[in-house]
PDB file of C-alpha atoms in Angstrom:
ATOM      1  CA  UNK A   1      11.948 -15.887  -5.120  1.00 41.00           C
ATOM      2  CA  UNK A   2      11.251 -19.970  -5.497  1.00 46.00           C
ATOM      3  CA  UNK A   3       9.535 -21.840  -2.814  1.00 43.00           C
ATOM      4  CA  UNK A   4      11.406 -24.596  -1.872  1.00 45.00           C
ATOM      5  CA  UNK A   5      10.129 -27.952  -3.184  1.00 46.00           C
ATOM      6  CA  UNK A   6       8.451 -28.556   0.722  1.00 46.00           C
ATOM      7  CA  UNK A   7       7.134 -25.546   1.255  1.00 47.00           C
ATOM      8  CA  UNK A   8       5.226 -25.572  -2.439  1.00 54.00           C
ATOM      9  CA  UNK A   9       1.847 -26.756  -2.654  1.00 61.00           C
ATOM     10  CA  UNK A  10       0.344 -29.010  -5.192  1.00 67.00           C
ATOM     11  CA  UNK A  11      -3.216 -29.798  -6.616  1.00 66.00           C
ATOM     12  CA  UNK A  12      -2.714 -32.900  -5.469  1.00 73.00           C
ATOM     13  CA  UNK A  13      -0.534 -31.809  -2.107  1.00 82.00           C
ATOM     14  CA  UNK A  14      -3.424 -29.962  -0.542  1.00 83.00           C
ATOM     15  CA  UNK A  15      -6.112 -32.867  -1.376  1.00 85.00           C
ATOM     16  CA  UNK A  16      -4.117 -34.884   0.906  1.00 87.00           C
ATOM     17  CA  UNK A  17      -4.830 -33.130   3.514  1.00 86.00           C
ATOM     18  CA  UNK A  18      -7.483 -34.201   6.713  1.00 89.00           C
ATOM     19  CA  UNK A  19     -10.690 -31.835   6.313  1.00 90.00           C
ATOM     20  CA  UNK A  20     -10.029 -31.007   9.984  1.00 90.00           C
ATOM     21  CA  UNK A  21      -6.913 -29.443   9.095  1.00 87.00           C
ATOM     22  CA  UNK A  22      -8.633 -26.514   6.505  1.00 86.00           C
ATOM     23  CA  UNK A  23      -9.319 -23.426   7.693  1.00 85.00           C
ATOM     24  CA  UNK A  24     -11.098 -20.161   6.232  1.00 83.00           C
ATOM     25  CA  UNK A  25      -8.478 -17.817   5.516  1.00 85.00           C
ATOM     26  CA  UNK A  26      -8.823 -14.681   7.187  1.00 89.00           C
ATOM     27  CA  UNK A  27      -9.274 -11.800   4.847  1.00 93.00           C
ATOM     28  CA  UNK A  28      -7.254  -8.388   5.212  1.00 96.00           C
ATOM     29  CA  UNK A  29      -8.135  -5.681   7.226  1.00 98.00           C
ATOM     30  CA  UNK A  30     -10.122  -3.022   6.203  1.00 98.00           C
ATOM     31  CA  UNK A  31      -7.896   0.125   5.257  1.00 98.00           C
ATOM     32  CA  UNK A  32      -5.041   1.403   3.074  1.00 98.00           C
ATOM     33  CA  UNK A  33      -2.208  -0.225   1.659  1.00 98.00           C
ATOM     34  CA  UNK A  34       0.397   0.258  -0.551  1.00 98.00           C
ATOM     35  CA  UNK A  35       0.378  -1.980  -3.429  1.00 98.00           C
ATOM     36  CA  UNK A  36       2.419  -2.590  -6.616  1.00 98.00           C
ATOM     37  CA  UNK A  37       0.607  -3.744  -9.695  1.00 98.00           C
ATOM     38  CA  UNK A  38       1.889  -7.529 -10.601  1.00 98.00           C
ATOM     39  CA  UNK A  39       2.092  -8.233 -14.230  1.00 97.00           C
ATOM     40  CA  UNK A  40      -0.363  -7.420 -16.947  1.00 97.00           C
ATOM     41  CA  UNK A  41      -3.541  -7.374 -15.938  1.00 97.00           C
ATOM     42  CA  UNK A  42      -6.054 -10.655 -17.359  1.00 96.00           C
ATOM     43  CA  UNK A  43      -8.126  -9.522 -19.749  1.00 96.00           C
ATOM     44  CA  UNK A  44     -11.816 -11.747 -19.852  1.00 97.00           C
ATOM     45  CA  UNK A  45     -15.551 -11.135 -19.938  1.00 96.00           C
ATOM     46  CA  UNK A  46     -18.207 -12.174 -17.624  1.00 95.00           C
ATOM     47  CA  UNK A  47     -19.668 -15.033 -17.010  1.00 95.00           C
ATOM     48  CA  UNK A  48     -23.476 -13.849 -16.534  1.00 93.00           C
ATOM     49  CA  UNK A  49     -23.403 -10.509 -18.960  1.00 94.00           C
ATOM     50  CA  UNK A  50     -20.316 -11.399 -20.918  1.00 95.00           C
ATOM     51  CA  UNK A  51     -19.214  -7.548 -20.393  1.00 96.00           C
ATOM     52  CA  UNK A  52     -15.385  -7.183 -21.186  1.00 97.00           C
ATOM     53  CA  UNK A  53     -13.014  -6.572 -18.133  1.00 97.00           C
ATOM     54  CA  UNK A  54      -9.173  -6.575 -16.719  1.00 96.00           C
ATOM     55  CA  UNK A  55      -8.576  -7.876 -13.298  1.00 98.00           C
ATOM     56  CA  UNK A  56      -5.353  -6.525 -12.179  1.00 98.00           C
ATOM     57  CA  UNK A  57      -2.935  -8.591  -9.473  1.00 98.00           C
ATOM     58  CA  UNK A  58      -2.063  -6.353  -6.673  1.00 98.00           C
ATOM     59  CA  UNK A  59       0.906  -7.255  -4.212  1.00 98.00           C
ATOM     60  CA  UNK A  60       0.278  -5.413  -1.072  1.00 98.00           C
ATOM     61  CA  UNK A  61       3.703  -4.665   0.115  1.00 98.00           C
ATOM     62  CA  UNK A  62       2.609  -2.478   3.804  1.00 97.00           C
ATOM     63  CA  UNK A  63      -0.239  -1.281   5.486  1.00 98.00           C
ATOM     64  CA  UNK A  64      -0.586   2.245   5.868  1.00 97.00           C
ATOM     65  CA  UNK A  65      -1.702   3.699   9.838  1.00 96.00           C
ATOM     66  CA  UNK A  66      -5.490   2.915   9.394  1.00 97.00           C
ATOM     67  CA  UNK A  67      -4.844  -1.051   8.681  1.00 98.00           C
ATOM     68  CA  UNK A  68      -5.170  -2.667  12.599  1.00 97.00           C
ATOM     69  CA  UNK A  69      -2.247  -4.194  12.711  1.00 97.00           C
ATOM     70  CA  UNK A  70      -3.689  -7.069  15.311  1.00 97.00           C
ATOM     71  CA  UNK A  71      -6.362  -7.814  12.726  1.00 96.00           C
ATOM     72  CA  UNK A  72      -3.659  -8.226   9.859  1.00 98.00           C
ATOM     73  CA  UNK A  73      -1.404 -10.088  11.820  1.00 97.00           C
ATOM     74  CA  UNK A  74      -4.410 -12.239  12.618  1.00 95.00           C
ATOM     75  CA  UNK A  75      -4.724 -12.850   8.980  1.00 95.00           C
ATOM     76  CA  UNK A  76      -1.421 -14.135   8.763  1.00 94.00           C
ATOM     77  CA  UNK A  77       0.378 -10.778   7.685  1.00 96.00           C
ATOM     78  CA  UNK A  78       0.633  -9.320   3.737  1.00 97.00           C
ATOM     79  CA  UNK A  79       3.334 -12.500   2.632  1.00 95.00           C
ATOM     80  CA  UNK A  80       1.900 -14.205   0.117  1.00 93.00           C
ATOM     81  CA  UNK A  81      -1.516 -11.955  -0.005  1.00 96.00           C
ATOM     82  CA  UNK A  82      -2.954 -10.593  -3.436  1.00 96.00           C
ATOM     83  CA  UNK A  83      -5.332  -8.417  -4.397  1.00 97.00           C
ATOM     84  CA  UNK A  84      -7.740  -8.477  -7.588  1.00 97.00           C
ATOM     85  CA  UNK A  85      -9.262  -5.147  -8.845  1.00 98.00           C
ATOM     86  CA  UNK A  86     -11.522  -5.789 -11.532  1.00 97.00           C
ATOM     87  CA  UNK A  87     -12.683  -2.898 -14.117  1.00 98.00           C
ATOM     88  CA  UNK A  88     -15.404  -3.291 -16.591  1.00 97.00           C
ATOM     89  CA  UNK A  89     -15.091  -2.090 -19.914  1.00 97.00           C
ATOM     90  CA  UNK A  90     -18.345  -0.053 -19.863  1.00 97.00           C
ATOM     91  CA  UNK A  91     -19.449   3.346 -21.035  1.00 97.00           C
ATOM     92  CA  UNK A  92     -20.718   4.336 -17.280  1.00 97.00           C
ATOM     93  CA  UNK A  93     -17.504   2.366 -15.871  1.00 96.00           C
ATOM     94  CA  UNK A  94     -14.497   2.844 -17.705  1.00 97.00           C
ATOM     95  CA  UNK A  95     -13.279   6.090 -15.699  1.00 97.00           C
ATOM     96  CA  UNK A  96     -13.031   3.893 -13.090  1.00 97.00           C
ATOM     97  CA  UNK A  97     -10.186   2.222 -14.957  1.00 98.00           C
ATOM     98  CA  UNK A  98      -8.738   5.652 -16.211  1.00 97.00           C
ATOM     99  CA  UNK A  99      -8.753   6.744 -12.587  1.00 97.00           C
ATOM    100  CA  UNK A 100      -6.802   3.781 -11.369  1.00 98.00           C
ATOM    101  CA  UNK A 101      -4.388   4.447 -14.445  1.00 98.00           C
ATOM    102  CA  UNK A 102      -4.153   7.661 -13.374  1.00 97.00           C
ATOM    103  CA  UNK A 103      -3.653   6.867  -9.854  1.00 98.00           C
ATOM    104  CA  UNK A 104      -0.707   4.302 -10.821  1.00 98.00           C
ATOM    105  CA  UNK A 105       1.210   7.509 -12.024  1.00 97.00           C
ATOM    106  CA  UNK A 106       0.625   6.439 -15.603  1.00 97.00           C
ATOM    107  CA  UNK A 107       0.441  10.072 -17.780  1.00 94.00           C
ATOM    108  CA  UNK A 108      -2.415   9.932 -20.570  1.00 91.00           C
ATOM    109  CA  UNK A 109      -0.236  12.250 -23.073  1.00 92.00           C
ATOM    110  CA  UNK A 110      -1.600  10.555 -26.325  1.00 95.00           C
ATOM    111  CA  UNK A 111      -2.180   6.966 -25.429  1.00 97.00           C
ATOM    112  CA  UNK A 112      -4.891   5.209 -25.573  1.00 97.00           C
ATOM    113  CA  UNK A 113      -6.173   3.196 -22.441  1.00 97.00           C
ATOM    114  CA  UNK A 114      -4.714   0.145 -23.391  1.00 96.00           C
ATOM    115  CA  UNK A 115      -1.516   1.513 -23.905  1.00 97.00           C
ATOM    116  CA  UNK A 116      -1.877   2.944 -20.483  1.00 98.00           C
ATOM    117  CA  UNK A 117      -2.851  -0.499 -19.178  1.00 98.00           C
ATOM    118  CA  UNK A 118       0.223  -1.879 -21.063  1.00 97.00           C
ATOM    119  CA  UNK A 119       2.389   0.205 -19.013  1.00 98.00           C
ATOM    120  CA  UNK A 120       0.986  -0.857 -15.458  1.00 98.00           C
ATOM    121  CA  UNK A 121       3.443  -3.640 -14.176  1.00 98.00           C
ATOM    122  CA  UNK A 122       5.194  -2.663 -11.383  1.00 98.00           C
ATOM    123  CA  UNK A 123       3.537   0.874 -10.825  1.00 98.00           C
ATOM    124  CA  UNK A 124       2.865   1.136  -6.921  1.00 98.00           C
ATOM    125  CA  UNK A 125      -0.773   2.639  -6.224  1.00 98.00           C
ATOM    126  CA  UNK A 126      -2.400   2.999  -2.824  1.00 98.00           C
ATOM    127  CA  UNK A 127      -5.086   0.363  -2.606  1.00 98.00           C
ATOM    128  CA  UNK A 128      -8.297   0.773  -0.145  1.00 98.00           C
ATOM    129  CA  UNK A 129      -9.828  -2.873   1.073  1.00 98.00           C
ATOM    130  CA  UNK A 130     -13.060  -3.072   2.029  1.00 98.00           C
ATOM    131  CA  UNK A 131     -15.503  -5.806   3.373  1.00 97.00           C
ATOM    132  CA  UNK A 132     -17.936  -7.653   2.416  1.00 96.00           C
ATOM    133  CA  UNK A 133     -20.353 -10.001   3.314  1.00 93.00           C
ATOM    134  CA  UNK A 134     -20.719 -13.470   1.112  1.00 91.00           C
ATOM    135  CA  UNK A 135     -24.258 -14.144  -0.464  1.00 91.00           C
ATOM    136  CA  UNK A 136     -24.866 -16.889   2.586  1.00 93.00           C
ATOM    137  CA  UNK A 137     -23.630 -14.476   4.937  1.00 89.00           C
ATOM    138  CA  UNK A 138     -21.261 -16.697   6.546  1.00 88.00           C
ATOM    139  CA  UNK A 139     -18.226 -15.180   5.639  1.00 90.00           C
ATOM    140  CA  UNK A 140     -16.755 -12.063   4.727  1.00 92.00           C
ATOM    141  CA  UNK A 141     -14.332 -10.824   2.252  1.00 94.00           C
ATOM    142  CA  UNK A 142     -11.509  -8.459   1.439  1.00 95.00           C
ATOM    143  CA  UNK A 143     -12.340  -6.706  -1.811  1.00 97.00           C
ATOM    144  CA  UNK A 144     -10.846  -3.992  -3.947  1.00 98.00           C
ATOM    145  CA  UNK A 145     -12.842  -0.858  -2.600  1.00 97.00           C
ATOM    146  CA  UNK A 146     -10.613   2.328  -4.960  1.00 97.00           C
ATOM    147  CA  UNK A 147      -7.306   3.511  -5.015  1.00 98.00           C
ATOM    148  CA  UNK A 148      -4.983   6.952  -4.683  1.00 97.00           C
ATOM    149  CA  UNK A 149      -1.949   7.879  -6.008  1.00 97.00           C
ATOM    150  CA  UNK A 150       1.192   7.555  -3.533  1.00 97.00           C
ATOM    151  CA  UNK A 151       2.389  10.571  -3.518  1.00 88.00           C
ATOM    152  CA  UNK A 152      -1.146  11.700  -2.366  1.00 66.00           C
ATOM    153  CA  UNK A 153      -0.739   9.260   0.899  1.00 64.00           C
ATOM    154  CA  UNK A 154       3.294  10.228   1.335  1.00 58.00           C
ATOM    155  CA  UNK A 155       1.604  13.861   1.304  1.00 50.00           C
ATOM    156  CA  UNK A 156      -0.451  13.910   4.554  1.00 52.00           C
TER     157      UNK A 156
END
């Protein structure tokens, strides 16, 4: 669905703005949500190590019963909202990216990761958000903490 031409922002939109009108966006809750993966994920490397990765887009479409739902509303609901899980392409980290795979409903059969990555767009997974703290320790944020497969949630 388009924004209307009012209601979308611009570069040059928001730096017309007073500073007194910013504020820190509230992060999500901690908790469970279900999610549905947006896209192909980016494929990069790191800045520091230069390690290989994919950052997947997450749309949180509803919070599950352990999400405070005065805290989320708070944050201004899930509209508009994303989630990033990154996964490094390591030796000691890549099951974490075969787990998520797995947990997206995505069978292994005979395909190689990748392929399984290729197939990720709109697969719903159960996302877990943590917090944490910022290096300065004056904010906190909503990160990517694992995932579960939704029929495992729908189960209990």
């Amino acid at each position: 669905m388009a924004l209307a031409p009012a209601a979308r922002a611009t570069f040059g939109s928001i730096l017309d703005r007073k500073s007194s009108e910013v504020e820190r966006p509230r992060p999500l809750p901690v908790g469970n949500y279900l999610c549905q993966v947006k896209g192909l994920p980016i494929f990069d490397k790191s800045s520091k190590k230069h390690t290989e990765y994919n950052e997947f887009t997450l749309i949180p479409l509803q919070a599950l019963d352990d999400v405070d739902q005065e805290q989320l509303a708070e944050a201004g609901g899930l509209a508009g909202k994303i989630i990033e899980a990154t996964f490094y392409h390591t030796e000691k980290s890549i099951w974490r990216l075969t787990e998520f795979l797995n947990d997206c409903g995505i069978e292994e059969g005979d395909l190689t990761i990748r392929q399984r990555v290729e197939l990720s767009p709109g697969c719903q997974v159960i996302c877990t958000i943590i917090h944490e703290p910022s290096k300065d320790g004056k904010s906190v944020y909503a990160n990517f903490g694992g995932s579960a497969p939704v029929d495992e949630v729908e189960a209990e």
